[in-house]
Short mmCIF file of C-alpha atoms in Angstrom, two decimals:
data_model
loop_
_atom_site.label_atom_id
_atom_site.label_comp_id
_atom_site.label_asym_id
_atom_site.label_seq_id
_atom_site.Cartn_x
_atom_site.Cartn_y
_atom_site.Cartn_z
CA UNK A 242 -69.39 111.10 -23.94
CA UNK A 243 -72.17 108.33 -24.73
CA UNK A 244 -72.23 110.13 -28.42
CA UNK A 245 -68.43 110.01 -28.99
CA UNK A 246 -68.07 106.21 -27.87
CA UNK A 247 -70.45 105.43 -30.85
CA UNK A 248 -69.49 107.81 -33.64
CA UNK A 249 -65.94 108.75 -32.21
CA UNK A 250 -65.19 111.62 -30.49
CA UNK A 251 -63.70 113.51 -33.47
CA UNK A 252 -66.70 113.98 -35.17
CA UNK A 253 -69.15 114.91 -32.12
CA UNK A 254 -66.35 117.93 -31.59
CA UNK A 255 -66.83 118.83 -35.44
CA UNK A 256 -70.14 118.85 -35.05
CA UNK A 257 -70.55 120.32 -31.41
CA UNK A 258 -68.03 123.53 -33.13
CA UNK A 259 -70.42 123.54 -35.93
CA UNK A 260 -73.41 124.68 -33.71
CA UNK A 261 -71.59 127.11 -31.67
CA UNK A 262 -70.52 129.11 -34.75
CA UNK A 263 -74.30 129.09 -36.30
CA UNK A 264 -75.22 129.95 -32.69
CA UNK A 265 -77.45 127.03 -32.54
CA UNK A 266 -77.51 124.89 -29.13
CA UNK A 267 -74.35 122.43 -28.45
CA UNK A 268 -75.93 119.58 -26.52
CA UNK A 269 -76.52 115.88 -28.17
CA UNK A 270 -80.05 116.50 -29.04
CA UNK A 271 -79.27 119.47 -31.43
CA UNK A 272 -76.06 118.35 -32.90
CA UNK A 273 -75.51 116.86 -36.26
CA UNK A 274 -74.81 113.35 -35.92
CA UNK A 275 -74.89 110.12 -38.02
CA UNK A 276 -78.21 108.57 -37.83
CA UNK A 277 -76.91 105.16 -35.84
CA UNK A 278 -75.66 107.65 -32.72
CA UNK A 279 -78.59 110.04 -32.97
CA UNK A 280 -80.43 106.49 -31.83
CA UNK A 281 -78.00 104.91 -30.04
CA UNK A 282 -77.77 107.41 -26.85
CA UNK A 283 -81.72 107.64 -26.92
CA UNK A 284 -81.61 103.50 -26.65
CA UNK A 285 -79.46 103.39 -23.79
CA UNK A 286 -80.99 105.86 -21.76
CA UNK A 287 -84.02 104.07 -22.11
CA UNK A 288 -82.79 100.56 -20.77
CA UNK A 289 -81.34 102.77 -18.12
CA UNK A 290 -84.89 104.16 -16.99
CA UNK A 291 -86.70 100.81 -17.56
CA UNK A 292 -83.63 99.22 -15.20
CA UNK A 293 -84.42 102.03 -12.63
CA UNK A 294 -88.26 102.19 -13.02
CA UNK A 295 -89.21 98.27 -14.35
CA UNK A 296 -92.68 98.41 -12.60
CA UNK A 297 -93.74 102.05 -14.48
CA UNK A 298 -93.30 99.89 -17.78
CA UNK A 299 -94.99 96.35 -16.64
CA UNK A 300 -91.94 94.99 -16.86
CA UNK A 301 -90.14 93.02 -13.65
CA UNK A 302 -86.11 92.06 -13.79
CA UNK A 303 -85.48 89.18 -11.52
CA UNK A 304 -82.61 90.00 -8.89
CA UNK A 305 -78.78 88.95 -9.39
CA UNK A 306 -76.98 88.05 -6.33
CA UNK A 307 -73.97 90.23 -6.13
CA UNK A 308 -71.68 87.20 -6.62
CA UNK A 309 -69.82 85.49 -9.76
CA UNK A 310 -71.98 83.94 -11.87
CA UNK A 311 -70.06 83.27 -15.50
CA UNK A 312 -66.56 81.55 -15.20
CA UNK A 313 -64.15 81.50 -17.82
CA UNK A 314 -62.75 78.56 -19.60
CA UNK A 315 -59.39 77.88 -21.30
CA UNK A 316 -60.07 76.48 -24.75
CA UNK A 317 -56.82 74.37 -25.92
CA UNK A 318 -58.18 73.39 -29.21
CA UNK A 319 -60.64 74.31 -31.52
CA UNK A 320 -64.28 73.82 -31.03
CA UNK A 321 -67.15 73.23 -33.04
CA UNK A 322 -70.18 75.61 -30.84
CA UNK A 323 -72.85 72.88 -30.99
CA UNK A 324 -70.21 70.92 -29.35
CA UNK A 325 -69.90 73.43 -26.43
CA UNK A 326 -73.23 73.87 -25.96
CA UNK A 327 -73.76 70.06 -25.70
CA UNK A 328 -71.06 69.12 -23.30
CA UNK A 329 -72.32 72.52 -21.07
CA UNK A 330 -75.85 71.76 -21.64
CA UNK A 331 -76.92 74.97 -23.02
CA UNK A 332 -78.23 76.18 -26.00
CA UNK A 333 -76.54 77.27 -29.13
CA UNK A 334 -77.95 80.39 -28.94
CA UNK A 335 -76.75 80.88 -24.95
CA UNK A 336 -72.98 79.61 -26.06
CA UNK A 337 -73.30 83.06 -28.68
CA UNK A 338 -74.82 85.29 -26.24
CA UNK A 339 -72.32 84.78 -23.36
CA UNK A 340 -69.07 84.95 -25.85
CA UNK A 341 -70.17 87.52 -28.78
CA UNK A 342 -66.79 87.46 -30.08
CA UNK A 343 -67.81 84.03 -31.66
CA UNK A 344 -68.99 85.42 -35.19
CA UNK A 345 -68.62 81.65 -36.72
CA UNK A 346 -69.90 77.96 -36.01
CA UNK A 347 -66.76 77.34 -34.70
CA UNK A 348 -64.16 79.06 -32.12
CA UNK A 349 -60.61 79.80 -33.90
CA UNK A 350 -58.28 77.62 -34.78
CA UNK A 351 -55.28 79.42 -32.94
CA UNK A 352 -55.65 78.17 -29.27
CA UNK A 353 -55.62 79.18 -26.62
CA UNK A 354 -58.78 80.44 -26.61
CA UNK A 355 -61.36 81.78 -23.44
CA UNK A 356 -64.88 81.58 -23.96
CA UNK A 357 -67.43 82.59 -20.97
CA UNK A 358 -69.84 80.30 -18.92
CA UNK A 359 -72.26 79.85 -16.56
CA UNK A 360 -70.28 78.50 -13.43
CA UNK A 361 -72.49 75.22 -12.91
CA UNK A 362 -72.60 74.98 -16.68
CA UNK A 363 -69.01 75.28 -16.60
CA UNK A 364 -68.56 72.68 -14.06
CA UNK A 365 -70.31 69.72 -16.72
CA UNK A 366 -68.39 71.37 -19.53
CA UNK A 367 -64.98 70.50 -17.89
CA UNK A 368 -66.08 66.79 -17.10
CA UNK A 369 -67.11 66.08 -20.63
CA UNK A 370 -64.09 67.79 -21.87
CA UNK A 371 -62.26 65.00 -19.79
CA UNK A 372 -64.50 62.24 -21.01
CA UNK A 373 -64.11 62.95 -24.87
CA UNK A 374 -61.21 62.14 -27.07
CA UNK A 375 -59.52 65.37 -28.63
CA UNK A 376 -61.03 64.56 -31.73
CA UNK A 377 -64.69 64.79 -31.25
CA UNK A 378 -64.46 68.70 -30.82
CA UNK A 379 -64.49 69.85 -34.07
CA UNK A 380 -65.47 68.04 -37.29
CA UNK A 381 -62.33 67.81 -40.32
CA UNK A 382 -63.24 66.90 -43.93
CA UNK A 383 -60.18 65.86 -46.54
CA UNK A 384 -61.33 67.96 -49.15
CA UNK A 385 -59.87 67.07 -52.90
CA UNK A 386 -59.66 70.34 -55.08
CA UNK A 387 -62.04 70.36 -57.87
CA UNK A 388 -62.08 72.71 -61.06
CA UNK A 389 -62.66 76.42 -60.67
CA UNK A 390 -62.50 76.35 -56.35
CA UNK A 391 -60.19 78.82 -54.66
CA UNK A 392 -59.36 79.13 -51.34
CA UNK A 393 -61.84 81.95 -50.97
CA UNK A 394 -64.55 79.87 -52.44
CA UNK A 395 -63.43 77.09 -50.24
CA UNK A 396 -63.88 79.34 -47.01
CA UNK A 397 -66.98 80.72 -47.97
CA UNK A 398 -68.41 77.36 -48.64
CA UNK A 399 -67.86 75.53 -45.26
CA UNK A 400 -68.26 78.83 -43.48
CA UNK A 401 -64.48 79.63 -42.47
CA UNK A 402 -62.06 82.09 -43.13
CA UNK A 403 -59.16 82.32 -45.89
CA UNK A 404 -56.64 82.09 -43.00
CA UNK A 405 -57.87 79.06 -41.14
CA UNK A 406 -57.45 76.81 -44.31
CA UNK A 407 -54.27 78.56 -44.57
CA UNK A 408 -52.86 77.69 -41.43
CA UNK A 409 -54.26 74.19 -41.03
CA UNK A 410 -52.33 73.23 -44.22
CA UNK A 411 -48.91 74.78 -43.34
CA UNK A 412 -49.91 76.83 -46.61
CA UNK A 413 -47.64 80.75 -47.36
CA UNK A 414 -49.57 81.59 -50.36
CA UNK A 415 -53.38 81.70 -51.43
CA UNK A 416 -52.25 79.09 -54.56
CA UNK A 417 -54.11 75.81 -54.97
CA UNK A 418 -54.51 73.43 -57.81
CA UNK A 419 -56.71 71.17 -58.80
CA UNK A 420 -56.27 67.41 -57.24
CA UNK A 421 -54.90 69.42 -53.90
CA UNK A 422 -56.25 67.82 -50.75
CA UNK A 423 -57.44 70.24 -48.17
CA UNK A 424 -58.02 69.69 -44.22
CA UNK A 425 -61.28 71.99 -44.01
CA UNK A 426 -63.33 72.19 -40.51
CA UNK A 427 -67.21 71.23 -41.49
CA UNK A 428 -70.04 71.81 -39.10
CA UNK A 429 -71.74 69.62 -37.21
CA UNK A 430 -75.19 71.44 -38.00
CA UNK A 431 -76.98 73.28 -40.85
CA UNK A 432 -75.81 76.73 -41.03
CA UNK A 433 -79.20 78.46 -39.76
CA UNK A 434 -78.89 76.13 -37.08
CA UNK A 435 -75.86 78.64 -35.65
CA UNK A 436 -78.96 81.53 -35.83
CA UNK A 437 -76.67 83.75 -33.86
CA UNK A 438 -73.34 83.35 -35.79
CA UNK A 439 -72.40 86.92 -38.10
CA UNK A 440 -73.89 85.50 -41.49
CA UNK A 441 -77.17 84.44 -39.64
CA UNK A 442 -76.88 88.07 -37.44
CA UNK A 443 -76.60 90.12 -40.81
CA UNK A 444 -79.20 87.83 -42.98
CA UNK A 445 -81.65 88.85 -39.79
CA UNK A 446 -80.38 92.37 -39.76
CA UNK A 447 -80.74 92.83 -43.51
CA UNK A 448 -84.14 91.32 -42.88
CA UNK A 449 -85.76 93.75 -40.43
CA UNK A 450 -84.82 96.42 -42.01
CA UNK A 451 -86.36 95.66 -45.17
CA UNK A 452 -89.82 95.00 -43.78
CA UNK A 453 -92.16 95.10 -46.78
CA UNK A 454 -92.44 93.05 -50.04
CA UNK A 455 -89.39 90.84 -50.88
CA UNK A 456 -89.08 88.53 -54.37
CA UNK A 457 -87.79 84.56 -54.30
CA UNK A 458 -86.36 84.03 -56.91
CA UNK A 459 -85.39 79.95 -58.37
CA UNK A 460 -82.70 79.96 -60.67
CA UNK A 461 -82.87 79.04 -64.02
CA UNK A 462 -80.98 76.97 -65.93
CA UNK A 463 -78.69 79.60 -67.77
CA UNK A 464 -79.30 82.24 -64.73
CA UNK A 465 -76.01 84.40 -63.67
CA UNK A 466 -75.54 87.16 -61.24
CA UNK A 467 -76.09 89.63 -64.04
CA UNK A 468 -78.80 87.68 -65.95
CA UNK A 469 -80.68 87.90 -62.37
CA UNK A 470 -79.84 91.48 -61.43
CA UNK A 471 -80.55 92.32 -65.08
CA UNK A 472 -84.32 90.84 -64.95
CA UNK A 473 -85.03 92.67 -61.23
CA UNK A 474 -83.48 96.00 -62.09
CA UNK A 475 -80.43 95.54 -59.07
CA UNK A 476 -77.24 95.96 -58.37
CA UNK A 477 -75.16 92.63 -58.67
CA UNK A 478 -73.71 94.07 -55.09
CA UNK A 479 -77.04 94.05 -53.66
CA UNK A 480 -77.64 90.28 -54.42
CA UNK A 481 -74.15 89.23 -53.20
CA UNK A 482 -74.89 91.17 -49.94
CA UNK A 483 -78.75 89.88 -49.51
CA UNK A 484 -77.73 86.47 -50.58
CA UNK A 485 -74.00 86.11 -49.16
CA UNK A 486 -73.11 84.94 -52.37
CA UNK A 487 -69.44 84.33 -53.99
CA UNK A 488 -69.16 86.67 -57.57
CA UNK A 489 -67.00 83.38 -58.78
CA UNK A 490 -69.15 80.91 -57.94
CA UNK A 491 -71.53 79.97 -60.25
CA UNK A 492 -75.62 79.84 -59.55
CA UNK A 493 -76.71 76.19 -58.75
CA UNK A 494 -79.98 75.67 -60.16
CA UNK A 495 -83.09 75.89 -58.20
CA UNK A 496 -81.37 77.93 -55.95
CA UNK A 497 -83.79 80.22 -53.88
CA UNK A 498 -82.57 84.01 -54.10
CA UNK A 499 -84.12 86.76 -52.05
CA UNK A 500 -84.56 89.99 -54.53
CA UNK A 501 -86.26 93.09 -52.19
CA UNK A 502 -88.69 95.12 -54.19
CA UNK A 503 -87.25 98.34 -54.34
CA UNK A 504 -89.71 101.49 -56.50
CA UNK A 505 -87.45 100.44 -59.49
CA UNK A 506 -88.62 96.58 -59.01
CA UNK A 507 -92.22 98.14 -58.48
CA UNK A 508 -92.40 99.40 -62.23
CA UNK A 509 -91.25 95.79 -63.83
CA UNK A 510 -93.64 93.74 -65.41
CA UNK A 511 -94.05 90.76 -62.71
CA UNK A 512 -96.24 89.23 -64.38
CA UNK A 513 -93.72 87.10 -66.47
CA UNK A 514 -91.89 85.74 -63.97
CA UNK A 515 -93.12 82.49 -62.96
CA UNK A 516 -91.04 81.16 -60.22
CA UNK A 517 -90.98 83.80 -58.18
CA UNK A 518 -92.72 83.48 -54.67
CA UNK A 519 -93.65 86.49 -52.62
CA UNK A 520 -92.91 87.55 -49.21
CA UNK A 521 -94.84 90.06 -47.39
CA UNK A 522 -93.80 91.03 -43.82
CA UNK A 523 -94.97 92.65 -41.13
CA UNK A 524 -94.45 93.64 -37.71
CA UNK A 525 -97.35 92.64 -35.07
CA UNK A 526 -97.43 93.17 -31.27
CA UNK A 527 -98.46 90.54 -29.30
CA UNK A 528 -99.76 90.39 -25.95
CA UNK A 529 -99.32 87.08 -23.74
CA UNK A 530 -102.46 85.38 -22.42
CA UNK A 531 -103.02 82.78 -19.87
CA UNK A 532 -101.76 79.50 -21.16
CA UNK A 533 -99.14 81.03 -23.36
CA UNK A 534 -95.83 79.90 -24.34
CA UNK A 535 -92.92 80.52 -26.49
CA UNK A 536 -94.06 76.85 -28.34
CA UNK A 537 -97.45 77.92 -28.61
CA UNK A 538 -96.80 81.27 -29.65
CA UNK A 539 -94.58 80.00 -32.20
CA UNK A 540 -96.81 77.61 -34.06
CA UNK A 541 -99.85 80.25 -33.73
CA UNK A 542 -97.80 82.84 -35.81
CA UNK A 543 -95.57 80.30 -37.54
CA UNK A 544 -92.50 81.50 -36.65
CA UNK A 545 -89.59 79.99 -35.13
CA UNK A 546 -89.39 79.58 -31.46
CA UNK A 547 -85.83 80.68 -31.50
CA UNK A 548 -86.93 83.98 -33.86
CA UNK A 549 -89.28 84.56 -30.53
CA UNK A 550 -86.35 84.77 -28.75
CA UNK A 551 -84.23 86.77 -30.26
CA UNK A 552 -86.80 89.15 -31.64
CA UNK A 553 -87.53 89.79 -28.07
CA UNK A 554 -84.37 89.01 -26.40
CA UNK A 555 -86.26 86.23 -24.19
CA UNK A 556 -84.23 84.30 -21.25
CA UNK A 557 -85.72 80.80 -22.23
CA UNK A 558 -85.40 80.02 -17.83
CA UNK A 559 -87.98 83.11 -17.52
CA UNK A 560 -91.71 82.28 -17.93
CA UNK A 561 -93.60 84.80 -20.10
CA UNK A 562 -95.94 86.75 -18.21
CA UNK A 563 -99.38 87.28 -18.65
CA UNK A 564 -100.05 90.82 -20.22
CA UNK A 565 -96.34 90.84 -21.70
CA UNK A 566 -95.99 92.43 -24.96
CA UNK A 567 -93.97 90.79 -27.60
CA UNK A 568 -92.90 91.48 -31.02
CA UNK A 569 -93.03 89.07 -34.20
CA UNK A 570 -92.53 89.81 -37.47
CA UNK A 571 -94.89 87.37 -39.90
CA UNK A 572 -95.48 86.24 -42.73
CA UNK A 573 -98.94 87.52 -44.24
CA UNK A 574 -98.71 86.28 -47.82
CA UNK A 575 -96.89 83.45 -49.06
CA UNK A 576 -97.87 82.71 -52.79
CA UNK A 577 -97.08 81.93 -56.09
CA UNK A 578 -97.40 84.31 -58.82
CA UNK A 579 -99.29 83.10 -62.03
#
């Protein structure tokens, strides 16, 4: 049942037929699954025995009176997240975790819309909400149209969606022209800043599971997606995707791309390239001592405190213990190539 809810349960049926025609065994750990199920049953029964038996693993799970603790909250208008998370005084990061639906900076710009909170938290939220003018909840910039922009450029630079723009300016068709003025939401903080937002999850994602060497690459005055993918033996695809880049919008110069050394890569002649940095990552285990903390930890392995977090899916109101393991992924070379 736990298979089909990942893969859908068409194709655990296929596969569970498949096995008793070869006369092989039928249960989930013999059947012929894609590889995200075949580790996504084994995950969850894990958390399940480490919720049942913490103390086996060193771990301890503080008790959750059996009693509301998140309260919802009617959103009338659209909100910028940082702007949540200020008037609820919580993180950023908390405002993503509790609503996961939120894949931008910003909640959408139909209203209503219900987001989740702590109940105490949500208690401040609402008295802030009273206290602030309508117009301090989201950011708006008066954008004028410039030469070569579209409205899918336009949403992929300030980190909204085709439709938004759309419906904020009354507009029925993707046209636009230059000397158009645009109403365009703009966030209040640098994108990284929203770590947990989709562009951020899938920049991390993209990241772990490339562990290894990785190329920066500054672009060059006359540099293009092909000129690039050209030099480094890649797909123009693959730097769109590692880069979230726009195929119509040109390369600014000195530009930092991310290029991951693939065998191809390996058998290029580096040693040309001269502004090309390199990255080489790895995963450590750490163990907490006495005087530890996610600060000091941080600056130790140079790593973000908020990385900490997430890489270990740390409650920032829960002390580390001593003895705790924890993973980080570093940084072990960080060079120039001459």
């Amino acid at each position: 049942a736990i298979a089909a809810y990942n893969s859908g349960p068409g194709r655990v049926q296929k596969a569970i037929r498949k096995n008793k025609r070869l006369g092989k065994k039928a249960d989930f750990w013999h059947l012929d699954l894609p590889a995200e199920t075949r580790g996504y049953v084994p995950r969850l029964l894990a958390v399940a025995e480490l919720i049942k038996h913490p103390e086996r693993y060193g771990q301890t799970i503080t008790p959750v009176d059996n009693k509301p603790q998140l309260q919802v909250v009617t959103l009338d208008s659209q909100f910028d997240l940082d702007t949540i998370a200020q008037w609820a005084d919580i993180s950023l990061d908390d405002v993503y975790t509790l609503n996961p639906g939120l894949k931008r900076w910003a909640t959408p710009s139909n209203p209503p819309y219900v987001i989740l909170l702590p109940i105490d938290k949500a208690k401040i939220f609402e008295r802030n909400l009273n206290s602030h003018p309508k117009n301090t909840r989201v950011r708006w910039l008066r954008h004028k149209v410039t030469s070569g922009e579209s409205l899918s450029f336009l949403a992929h630079k300030f980190k909204t969606t085709l439709s938004q723009i759309k419906s904020i300016n009354n507009m029925s068709s993707n046209l636009i022209k230059v000397g158009d003025y645009l109403i365009v939401p703009l966030a209040q903080r640098a994108e990284n800043d929203y770590a947990l937002s989709e562009n951020e999850r899938e920049k991390r994602r993209l990241n772990s599971k490339k562990i290894g060497v990785k190329i920066i690459h500054t672009v060059a005055k006359g540099d293009n997606l092909w000129k690039v993918a050209k030099q480094y033996n890649v797909k123009i695809k693959s730097l769109v995707k590692w880069n979230h880049l726009v195929h119509d919008k040109p390369l600014s110069i000195g530009k930092k791309l991310v290029i991951w050394q693939t065998k191809a890569t390996k058998n290029k002649d580096l040693s040309k390239i001269t502004s090309v940095g390199i990255d080489i990552n790895r995963k450590v285990t750490y163990r907490v001592k006495s005087g530890d903390n996610l600060s000091t930890i941080a600056r130790k392995f140079k790593v973000r405190v908020r990385d900490l977090k997430l890489w270990n899916q740390l409650d920032s109101a829960k002390p580390l213990q001593i003895g705790q393991k924890l993973k980080i992924i570093v940084n072990v070379v960080n060079s120039k190539m001459k």
